[in-house]
Short mmCIF file of C-alpha atoms in Angstrom, two decimals:
data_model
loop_
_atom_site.label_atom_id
_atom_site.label_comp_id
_atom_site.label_asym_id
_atom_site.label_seq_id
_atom_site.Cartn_x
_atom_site.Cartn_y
_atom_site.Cartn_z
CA UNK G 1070 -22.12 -6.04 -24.39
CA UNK G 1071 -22.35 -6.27 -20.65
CA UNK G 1072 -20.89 -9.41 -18.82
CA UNK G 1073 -23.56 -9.14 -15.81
CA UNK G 1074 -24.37 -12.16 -14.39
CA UNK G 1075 -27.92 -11.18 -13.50
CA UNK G 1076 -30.60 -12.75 -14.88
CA UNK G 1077 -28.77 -15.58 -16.44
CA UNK G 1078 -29.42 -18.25 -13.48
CA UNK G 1079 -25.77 -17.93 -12.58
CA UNK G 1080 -24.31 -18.63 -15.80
CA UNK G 1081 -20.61 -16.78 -16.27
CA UNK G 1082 -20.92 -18.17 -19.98
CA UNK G 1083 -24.25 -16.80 -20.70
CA UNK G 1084 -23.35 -13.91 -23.26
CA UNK G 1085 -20.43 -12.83 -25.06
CA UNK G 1086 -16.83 -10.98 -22.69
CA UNK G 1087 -16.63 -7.18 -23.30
CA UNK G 1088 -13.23 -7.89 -21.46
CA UNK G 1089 -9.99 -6.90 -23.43
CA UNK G 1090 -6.99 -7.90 -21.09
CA UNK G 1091 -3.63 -6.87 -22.33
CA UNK G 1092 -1.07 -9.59 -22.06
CA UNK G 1093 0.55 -9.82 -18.49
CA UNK G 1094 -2.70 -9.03 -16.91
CA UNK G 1095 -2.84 -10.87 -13.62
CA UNK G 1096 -7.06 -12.00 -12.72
CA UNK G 1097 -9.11 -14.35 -10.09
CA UNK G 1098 -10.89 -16.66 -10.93
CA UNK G 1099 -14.23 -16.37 -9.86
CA UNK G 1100 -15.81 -19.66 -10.19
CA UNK G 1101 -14.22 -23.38 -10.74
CA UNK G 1102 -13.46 -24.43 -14.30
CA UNK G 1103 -12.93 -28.03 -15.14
CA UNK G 1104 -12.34 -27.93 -18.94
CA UNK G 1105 -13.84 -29.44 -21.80
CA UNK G 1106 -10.76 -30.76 -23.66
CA UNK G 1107 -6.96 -31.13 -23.27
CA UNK G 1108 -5.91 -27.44 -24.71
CA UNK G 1109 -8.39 -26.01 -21.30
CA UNK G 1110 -6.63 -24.96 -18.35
CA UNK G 1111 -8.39 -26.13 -15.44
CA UNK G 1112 -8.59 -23.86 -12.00
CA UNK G 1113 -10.28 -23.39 -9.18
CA UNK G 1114 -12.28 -20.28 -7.69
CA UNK G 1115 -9.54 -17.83 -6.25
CA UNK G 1116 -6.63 -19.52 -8.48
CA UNK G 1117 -4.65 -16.06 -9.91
CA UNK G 1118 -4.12 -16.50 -13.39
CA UNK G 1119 -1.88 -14.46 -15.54
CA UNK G 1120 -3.74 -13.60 -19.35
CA UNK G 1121 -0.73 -14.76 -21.90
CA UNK G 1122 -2.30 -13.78 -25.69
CA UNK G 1123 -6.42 -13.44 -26.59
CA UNK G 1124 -7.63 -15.68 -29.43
CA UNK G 1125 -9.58 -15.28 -32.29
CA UNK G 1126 -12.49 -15.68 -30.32
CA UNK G 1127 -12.99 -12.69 -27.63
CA UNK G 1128 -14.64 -15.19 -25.08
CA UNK G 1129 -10.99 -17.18 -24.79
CA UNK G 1130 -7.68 -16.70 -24.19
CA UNK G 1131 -4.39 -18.46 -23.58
CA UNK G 1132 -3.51 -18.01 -19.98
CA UNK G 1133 -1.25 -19.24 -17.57
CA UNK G 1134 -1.97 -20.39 -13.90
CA UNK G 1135 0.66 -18.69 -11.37
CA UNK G 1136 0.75 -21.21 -8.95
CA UNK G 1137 2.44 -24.26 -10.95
CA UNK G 1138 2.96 -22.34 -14.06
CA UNK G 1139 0.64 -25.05 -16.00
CA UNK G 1140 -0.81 -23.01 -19.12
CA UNK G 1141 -4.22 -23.49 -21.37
CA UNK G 1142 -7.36 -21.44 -22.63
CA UNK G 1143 -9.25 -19.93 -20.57
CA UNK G 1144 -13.51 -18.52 -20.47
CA UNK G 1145 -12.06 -14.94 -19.96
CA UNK G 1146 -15.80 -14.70 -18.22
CA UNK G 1147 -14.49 -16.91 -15.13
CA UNK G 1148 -11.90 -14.31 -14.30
CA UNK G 1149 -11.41 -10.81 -13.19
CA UNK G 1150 -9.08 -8.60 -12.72
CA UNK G 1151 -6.85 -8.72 -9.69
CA UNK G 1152 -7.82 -5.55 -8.71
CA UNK G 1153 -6.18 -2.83 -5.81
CA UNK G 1154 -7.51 -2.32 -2.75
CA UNK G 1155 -8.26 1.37 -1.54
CA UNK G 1156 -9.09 0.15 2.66
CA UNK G 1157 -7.18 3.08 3.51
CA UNK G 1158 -9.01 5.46 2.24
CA UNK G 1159 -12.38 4.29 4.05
CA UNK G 1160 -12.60 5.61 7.49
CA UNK G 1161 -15.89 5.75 7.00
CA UNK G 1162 -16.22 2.30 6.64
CA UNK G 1163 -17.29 0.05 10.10
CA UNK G 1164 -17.37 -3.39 9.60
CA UNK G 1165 -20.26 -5.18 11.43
CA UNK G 1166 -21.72 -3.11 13.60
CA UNK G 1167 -25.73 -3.32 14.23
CA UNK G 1168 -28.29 -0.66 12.95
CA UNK G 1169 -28.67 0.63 16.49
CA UNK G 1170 -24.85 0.61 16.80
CA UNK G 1171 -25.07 2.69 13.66
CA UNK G 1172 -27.68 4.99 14.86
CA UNK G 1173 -25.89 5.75 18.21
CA UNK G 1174 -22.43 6.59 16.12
CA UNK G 1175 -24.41 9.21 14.26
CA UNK G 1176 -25.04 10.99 17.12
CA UNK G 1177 -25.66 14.05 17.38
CA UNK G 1178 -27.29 13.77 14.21
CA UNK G 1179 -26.00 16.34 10.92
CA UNK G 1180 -27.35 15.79 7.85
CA UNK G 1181 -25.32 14.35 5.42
CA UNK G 1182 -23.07 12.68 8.44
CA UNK G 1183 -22.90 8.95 6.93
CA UNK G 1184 -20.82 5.69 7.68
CA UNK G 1185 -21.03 2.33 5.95
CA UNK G 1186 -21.46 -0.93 7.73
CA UNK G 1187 -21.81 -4.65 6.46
CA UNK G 1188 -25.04 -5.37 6.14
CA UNK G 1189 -26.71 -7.97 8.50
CA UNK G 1190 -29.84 -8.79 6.94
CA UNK G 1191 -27.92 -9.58 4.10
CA UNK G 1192 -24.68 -11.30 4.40
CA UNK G 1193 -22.22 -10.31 1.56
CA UNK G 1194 -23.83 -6.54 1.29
CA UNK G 1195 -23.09 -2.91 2.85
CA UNK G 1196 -25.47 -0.58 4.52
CA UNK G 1197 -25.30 2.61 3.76
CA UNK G 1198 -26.37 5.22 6.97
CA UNK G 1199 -26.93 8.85 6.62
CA UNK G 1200 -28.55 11.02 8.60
CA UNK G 1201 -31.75 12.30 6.78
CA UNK G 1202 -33.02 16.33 6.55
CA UNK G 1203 -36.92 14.61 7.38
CA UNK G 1204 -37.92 12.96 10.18
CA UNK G 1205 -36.56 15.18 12.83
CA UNK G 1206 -33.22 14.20 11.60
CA UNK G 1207 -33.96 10.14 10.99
CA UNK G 1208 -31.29 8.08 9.98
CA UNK G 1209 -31.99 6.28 6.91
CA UNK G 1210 -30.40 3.09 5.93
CA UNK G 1211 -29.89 2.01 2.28
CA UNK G 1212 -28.97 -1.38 1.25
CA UNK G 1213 -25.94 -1.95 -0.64
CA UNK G 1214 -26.08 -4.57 -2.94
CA UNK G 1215 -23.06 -5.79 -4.03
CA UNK G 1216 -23.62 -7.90 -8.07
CA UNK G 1217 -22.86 -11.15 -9.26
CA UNK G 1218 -19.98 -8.94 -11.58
CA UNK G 1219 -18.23 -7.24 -8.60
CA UNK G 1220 -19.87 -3.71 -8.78
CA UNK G 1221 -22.24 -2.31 -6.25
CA UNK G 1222 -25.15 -0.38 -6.24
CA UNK G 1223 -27.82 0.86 -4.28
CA UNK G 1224 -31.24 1.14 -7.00
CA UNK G 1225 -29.79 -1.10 -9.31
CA UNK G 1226 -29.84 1.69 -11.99
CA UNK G 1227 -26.43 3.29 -11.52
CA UNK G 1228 -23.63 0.59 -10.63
CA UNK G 1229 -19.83 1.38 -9.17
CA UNK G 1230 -17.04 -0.73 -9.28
CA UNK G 1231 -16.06 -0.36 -5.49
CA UNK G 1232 -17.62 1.34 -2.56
CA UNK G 1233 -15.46 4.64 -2.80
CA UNK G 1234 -16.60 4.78 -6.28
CA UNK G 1235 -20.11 4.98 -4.96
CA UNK G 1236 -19.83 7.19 -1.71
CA UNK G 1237 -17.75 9.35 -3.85
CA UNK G 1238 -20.90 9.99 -6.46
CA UNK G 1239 -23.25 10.34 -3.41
CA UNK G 1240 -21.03 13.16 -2.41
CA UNK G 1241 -21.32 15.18 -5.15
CA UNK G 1242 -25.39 14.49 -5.91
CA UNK G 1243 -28.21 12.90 -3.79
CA UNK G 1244 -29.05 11.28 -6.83
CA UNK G 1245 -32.25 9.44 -5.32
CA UNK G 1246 -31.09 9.47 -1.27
CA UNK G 1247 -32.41 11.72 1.25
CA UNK G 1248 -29.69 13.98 1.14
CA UNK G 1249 -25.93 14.29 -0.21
CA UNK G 1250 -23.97 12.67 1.57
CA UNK G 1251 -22.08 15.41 3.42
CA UNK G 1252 -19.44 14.20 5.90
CA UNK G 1253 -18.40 11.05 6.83
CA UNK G 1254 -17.74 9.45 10.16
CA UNK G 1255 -14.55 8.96 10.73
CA UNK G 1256 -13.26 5.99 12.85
CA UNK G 1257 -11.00 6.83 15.79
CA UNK G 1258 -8.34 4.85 14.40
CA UNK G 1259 -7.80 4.32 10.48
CA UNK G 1260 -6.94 0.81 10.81
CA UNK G 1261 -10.07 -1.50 9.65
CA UNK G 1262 -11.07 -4.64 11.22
CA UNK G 1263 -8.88 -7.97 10.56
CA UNK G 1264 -12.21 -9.50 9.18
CA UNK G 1265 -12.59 -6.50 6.28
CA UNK G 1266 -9.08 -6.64 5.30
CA UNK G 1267 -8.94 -10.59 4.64
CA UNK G 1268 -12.42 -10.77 2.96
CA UNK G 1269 -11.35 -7.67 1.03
CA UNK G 1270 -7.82 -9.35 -0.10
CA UNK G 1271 -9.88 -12.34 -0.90
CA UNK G 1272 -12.27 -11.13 -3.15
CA UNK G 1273 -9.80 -9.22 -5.04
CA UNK G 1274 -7.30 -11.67 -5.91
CA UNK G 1275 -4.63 -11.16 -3.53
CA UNK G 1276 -5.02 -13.88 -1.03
CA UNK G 1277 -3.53 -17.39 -1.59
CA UNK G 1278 -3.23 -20.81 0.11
CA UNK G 1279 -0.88 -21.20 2.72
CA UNK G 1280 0.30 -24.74 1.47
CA UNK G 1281 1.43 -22.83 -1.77
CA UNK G 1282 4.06 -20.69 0.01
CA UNK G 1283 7.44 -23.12 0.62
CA UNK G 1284 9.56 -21.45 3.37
CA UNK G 1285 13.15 -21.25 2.81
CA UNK G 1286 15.66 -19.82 5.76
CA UNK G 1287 15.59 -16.95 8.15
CA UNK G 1288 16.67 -13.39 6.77
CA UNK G 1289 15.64 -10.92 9.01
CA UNK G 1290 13.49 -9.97 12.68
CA UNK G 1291 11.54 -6.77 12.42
CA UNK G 1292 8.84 -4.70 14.09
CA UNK G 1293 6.36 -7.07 12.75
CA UNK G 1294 7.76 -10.51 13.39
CA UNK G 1295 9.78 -12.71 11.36
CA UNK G 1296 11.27 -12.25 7.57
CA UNK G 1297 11.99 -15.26 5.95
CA UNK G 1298 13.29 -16.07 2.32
CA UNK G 1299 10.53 -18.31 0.44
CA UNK G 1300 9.23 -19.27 -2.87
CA UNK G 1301 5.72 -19.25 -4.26
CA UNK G 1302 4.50 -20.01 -7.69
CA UNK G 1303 8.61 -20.77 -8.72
CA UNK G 1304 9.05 -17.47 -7.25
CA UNK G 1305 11.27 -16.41 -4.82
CA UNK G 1306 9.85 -14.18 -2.20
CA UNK G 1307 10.15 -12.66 1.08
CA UNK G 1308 7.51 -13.57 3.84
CA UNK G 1309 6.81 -11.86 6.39
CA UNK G 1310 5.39 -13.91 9.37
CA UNK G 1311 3.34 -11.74 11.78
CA UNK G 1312 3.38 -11.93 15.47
CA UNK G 1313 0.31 -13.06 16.93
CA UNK G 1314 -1.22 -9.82 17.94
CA UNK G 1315 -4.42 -8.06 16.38
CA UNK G 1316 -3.34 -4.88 16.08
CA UNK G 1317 -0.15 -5.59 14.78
CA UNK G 1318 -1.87 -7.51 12.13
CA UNK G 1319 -3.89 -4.80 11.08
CA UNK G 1320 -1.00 -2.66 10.98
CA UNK G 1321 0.51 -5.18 8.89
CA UNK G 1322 -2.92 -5.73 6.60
CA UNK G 1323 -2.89 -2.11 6.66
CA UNK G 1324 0.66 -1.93 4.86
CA UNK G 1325 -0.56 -4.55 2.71
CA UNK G 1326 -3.62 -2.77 1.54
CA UNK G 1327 -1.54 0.28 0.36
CA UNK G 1328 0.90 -1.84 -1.07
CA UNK G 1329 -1.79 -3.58 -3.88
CA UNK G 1330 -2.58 0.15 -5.29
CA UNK G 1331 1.23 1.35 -6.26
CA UNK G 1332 3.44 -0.68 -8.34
CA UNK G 1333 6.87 0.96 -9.53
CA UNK G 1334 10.43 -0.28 -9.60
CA UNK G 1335 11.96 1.82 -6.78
CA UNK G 1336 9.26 -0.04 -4.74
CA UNK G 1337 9.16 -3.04 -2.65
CA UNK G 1338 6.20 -4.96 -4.60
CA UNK G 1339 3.44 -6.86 -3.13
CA UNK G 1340 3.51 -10.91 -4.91
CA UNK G 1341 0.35 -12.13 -2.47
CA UNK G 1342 -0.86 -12.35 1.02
CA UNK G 1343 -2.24 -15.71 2.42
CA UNK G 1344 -4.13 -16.46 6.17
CA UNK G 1345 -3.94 -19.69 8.13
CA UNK G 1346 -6.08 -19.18 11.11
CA UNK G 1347 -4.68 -16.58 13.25
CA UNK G 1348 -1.33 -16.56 11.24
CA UNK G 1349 -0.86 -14.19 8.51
CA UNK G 1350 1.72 -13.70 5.81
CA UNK G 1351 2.95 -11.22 3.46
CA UNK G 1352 4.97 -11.65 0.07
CA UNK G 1353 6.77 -9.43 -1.27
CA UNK G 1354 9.59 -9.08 -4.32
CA UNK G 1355 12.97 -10.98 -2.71
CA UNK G 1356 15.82 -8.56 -2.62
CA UNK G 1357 18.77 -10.61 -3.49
CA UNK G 1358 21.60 -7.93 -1.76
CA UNK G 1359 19.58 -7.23 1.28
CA UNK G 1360 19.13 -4.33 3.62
CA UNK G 1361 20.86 -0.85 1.92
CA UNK G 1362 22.13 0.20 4.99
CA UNK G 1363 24.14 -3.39 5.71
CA UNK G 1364 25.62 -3.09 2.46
CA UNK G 1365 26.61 0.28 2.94
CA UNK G 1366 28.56 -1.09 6.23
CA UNK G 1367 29.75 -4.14 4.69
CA UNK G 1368 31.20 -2.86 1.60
CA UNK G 1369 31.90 0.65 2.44
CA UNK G 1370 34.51 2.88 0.84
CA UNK G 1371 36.50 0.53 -1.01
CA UNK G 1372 33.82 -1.36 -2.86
CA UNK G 1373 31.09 1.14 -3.21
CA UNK G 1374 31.69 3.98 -5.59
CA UNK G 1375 30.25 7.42 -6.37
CA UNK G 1376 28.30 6.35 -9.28
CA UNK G 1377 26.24 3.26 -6.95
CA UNK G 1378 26.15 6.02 -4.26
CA UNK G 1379 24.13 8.26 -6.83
CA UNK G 1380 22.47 5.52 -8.00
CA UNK G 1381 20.95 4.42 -4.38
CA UNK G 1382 20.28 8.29 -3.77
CA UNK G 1383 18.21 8.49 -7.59
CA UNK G 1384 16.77 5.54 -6.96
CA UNK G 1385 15.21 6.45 -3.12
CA UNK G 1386 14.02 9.94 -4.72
CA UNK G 1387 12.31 8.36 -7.64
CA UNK G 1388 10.20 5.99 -5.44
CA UNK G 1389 9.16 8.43 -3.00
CA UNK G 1390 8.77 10.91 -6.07
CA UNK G 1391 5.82 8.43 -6.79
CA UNK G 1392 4.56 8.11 -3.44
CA UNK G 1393 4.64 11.85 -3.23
CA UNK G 1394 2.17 11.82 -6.07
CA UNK G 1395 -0.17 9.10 -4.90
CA UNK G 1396 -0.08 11.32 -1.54
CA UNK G 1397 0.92 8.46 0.40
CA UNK G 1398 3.40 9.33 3.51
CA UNK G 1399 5.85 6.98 4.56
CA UNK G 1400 6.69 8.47 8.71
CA UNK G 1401 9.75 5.90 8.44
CA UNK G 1402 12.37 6.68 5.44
CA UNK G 1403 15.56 5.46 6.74
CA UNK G 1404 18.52 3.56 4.94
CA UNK G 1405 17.48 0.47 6.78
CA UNK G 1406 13.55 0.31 5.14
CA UNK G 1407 15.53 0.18 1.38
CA UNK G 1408 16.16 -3.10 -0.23
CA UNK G 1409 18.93 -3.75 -2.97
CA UNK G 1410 17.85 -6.18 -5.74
CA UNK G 1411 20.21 -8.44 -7.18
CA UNK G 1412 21.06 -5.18 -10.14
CA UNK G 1413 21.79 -2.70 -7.02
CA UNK G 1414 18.48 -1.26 -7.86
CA UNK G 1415 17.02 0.39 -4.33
CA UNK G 1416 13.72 -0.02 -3.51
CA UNK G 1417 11.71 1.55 -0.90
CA UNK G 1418 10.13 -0.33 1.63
CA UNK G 1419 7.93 -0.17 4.87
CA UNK G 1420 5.64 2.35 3.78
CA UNK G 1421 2.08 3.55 4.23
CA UNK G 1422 1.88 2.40 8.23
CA UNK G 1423 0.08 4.32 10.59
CA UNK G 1424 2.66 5.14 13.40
CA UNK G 1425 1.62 5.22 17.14
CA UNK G 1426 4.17 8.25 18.06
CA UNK G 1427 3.31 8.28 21.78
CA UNK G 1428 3.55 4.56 22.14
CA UNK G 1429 7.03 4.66 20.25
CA UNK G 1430 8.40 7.43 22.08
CA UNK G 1431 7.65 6.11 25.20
CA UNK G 1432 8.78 2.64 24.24
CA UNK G 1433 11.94 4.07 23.24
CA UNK G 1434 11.63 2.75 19.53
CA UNK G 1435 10.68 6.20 17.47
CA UNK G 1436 12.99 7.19 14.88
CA UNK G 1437 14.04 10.10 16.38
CA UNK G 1438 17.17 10.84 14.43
CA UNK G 1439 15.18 10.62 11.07
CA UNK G 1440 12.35 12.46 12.08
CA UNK G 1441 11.53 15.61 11.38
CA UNK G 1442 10.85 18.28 14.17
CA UNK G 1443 6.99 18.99 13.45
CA UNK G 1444 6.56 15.06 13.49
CA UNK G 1445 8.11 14.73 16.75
CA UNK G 1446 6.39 17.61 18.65
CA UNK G 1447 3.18 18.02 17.13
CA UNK G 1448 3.00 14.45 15.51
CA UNK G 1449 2.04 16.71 12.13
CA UNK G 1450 3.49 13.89 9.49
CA UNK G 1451 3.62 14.82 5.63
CA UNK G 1452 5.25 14.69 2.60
CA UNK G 1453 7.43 17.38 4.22
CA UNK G 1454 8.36 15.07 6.87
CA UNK G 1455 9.31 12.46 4.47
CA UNK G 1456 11.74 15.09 2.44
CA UNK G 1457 13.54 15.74 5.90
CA UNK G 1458 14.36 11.81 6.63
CA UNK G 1459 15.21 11.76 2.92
CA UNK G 1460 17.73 14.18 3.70
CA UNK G 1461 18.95 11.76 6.87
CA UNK G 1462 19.17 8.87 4.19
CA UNK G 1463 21.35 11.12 2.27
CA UNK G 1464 24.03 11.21 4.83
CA UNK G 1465 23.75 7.98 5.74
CA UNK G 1466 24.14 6.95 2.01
CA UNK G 1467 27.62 9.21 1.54
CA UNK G 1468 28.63 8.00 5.10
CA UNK G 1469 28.52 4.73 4.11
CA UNK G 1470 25.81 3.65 6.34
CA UNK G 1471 27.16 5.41 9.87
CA UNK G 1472 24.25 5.93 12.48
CA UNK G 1473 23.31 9.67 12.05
CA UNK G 1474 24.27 12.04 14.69
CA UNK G 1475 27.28 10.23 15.92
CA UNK G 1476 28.12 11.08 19.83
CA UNK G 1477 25.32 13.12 20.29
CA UNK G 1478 22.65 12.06 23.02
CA UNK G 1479 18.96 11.32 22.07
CA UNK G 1480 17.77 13.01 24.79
CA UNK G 1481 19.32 16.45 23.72
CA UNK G 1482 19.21 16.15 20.03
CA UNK G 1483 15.84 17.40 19.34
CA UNK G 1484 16.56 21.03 21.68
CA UNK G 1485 20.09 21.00 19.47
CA UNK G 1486 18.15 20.79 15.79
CA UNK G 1487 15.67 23.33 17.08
CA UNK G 1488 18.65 25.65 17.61
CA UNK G 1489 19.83 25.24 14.04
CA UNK G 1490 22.56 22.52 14.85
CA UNK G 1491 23.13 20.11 11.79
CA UNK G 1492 25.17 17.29 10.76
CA UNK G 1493 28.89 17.73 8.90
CA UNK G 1494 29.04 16.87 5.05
CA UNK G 1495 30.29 13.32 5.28
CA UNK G 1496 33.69 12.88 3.55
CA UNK G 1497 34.16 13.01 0.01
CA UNK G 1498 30.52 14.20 -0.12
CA UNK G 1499 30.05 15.94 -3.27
CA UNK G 1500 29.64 19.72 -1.94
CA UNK G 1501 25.81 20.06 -3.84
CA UNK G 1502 24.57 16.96 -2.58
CA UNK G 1503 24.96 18.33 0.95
CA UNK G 1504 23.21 21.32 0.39
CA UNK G 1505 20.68 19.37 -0.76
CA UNK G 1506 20.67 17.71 2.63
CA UNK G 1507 20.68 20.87 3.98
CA UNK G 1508 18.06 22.38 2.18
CA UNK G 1509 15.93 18.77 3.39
CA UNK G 1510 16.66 19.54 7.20
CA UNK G 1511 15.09 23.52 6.72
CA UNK G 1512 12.96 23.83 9.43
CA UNK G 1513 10.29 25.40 8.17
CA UNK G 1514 8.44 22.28 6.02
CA UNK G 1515 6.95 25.07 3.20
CA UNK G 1516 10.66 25.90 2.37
CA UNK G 1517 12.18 22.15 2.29
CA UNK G 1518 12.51 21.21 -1.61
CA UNK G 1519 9.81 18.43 -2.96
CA UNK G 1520 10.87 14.60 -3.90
CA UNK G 1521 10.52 16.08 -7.69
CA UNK G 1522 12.51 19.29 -7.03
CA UNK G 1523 15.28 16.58 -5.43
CA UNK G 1524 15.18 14.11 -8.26
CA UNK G 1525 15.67 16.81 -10.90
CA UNK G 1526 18.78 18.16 -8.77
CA UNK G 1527 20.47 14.78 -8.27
CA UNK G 1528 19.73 13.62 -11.90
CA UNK G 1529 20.50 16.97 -13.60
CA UNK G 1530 23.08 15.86 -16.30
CA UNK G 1531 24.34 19.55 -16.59
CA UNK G 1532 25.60 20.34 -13.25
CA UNK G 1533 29.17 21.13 -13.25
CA UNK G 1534 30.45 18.78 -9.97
CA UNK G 1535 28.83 15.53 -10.69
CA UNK G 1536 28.00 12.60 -8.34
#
């Protein structure tokens, strides 16, 4: 049965759940529930609540409430799923813009060129634009609606659970519009407006109060602002605490966005996100034994042995083995964006920003010594790119954390790795593992090895001279 809320007069009882959550699953709530007896658990709309067992009735289950780990049954009906956001991939996407505005964007008109704005006839909805084949090229706009369930549609017949779901089936048939949709407009920039991002991380689930997160002490000053060690919902977390700037914060939202669609344990893993005016912050998993490169320093040769070194190395490879899937470039892989859990487990971190290369070279901040040279020159960054600074990380690992290239100046290095110069096995480097680096710094991109390829070769269990 369907669990639509139309026609029921706003009702999220009316009808019986086709939901089946597995245990673990983590929802919003979408509307206030007070509770009708002592074995309820009470919340409020946008509490997360984490599905513990279903019940002999499919309507209820026992569920717990993340944010003071208080636990009860639940009308599965009031929740949803906390679901990812995909922001990133909607360029076409341009936040509240006027019809006119619209209409001048989609200049010169193409058919089939289309964007998406928020609608402003009717708050809470999209427009869809597209420029039509009639009309001497008119551009039709098509109300979004978006459903008392969470899905979207345009003629109420055929529903999609998020916007990409729908431009994507508009792309392949008209299916009632003008035309297919046949290119989109792309925004100069691929970061989205503050505004979309915290609505969008609101809606979903991943947004919560500000009075919830406790701040503990001061662990670290990045690119973004401030690090500190916190706890939310019993949970300790990291927090980062942006700078007041708007285009840092959507760089920041932007990170965040990517980070609610991959989950995997070589990954630094989004807890929440949560807004106080201007101020925003991000939590993330707390990694009890910090910053991988700072250990590698601190420890170094007499406390860190081969086996933790091939662990750090397997560990790096399998999480950008999975971002290499998901197609998701990182531009920044370096020993000091992985963090070591408590179990020396390395996770990757800092991934899925848009870089400004001209603003960092000039600025002096670009990565220069973990970049490869097609990012540098022709700003072309790819998974490619990514298996090149993996290759940097590498050295830096069975270095014990030294700063790559020792003694040799920044402003000569680039014109040395274009004439084939490259960095000295470290000592005690098993021999393989620096061809692998080798075979990472190629500099033809088609002939460096893929994040697969390298996993296989630093996990084979067969290899004669073993890590």
């Amino acid at each position: 049965m369907s669990n639509s809320m139309s026609g029921n007069s706003g009702n999220p009882m009316s009808g019986n759940s086709s939901k089946n959550f597995p245990n673990g699953t983590e929802c919003v709530a979408r509307y206030d529930f007070k509770g009708n007896s002592e074995k309820d658990l009470p919340f409020k709309k946008g509490d997360i609540i984490e599905i513990l067992q279903s019940t002999r009735d499919p309507n209820w289950y026992n569920a717990k409430k993340v944010s003071d780990g208080r636990t009860g049954l639940i009308p599965i009906n009031y929740v949803q799923q906390r679901r990812a956001l995909h922001l990133h991939e909607m360029p076409w996407f341009f936040g509240k813009i006027t019809r006119e505005k619209a209409e001048e964007l989609l200049t010169p008109r193409e058919v089939g060129l289309f964007l998406v704005r928020e609608s402003t006839n009717f708050p809470g909805d999209y427009t869809l634009c597209v420029v039509s084949p009639q009309n001497n090229k008119k551009v039709e706009h098509y109300r979004v609606i978006s459903t008392s369930d969470n899905q979207v549609t345009v003629d109420e017949e055929a529903f999609f659970p998020t916007l990409i779901e729908l431009i994507k089936h508009y792309e392949k048939d008209a299916d009632g519009l003008c035309t297919m949709l046949k290119k989109p407009l792309k925004k100069k920039t691929e970061i989205l407006q503050s505004a979309i991002f915290k609505e969008s991380f609101q809606k979903e689930g991943w947004a919560v109060p500000i009075e919830d997160v406790e701040f503990k002490e001061l662990i670290g000053k990045g690119e973004f602002g401030n690090v500190y060690k916190g706890v939310w919902a019993k949970k300790t977390v990291a927090i980062k605490k942006l700078r007041d700037d708007s285009k840092t914060a959507q760089s920041l939202l932007a990170e965040a966005s990517v980070m609610t669609t991959l989950q995997h344990k070589n990954l630094v893993v989004l807890v929440a996100i949560s807004f106080q005016g201007d101020s925003i912050l991000i939590l993330t998993e707390y990694c009890e034994k910090g910053v991988l490169v700072e250990y590698l320093r601190t420890r170094g040769r007499a406390v860190i042995t081969l086996e933790e070194q091939k662990g750090f190395a397997i560990d790096v490879c399998n999480g950008m083995r999975y971002l290499e899937e998901k197609n998701i470039i990182h531009r920044d892989l370096a020993a000091r964006n992985v963090l070591l859990s408590d179990e020396l487990c390395a996770k990757v971190s800092d991934f899925g920003l848009a870089k400004d290369v001209e603003q960092e070279l000039a600025s002096g901040k670009f990565p220069v010594k973990w970049t490869a040279p097609e990012a540098i020159e022709l700003k072309i960054f790819s998974t490619k790119s990514d298996v090149w600074s993996f290759g940097i990380l590498l050295w830096e690992i069975f270095s014990f954390g030294r700063n790559p290239y020792p003694r040799e100046p920044l402003d000569e290095l680039l014109t040395k790795i274009k004439s084939n110069y490259r960095m000295e096995c470290p000592e005690k480097c098993p021999p393989f593992v620096y061809q692998l680096m080798l075979k990472c710094w190629d500099a033809d991109p088609s002939r460096r090895p893929s994040f697969k390829q390298l996993h296989n070769e630093l996990f084979n269990p067969d290899r004669e001279t073993k890590l």
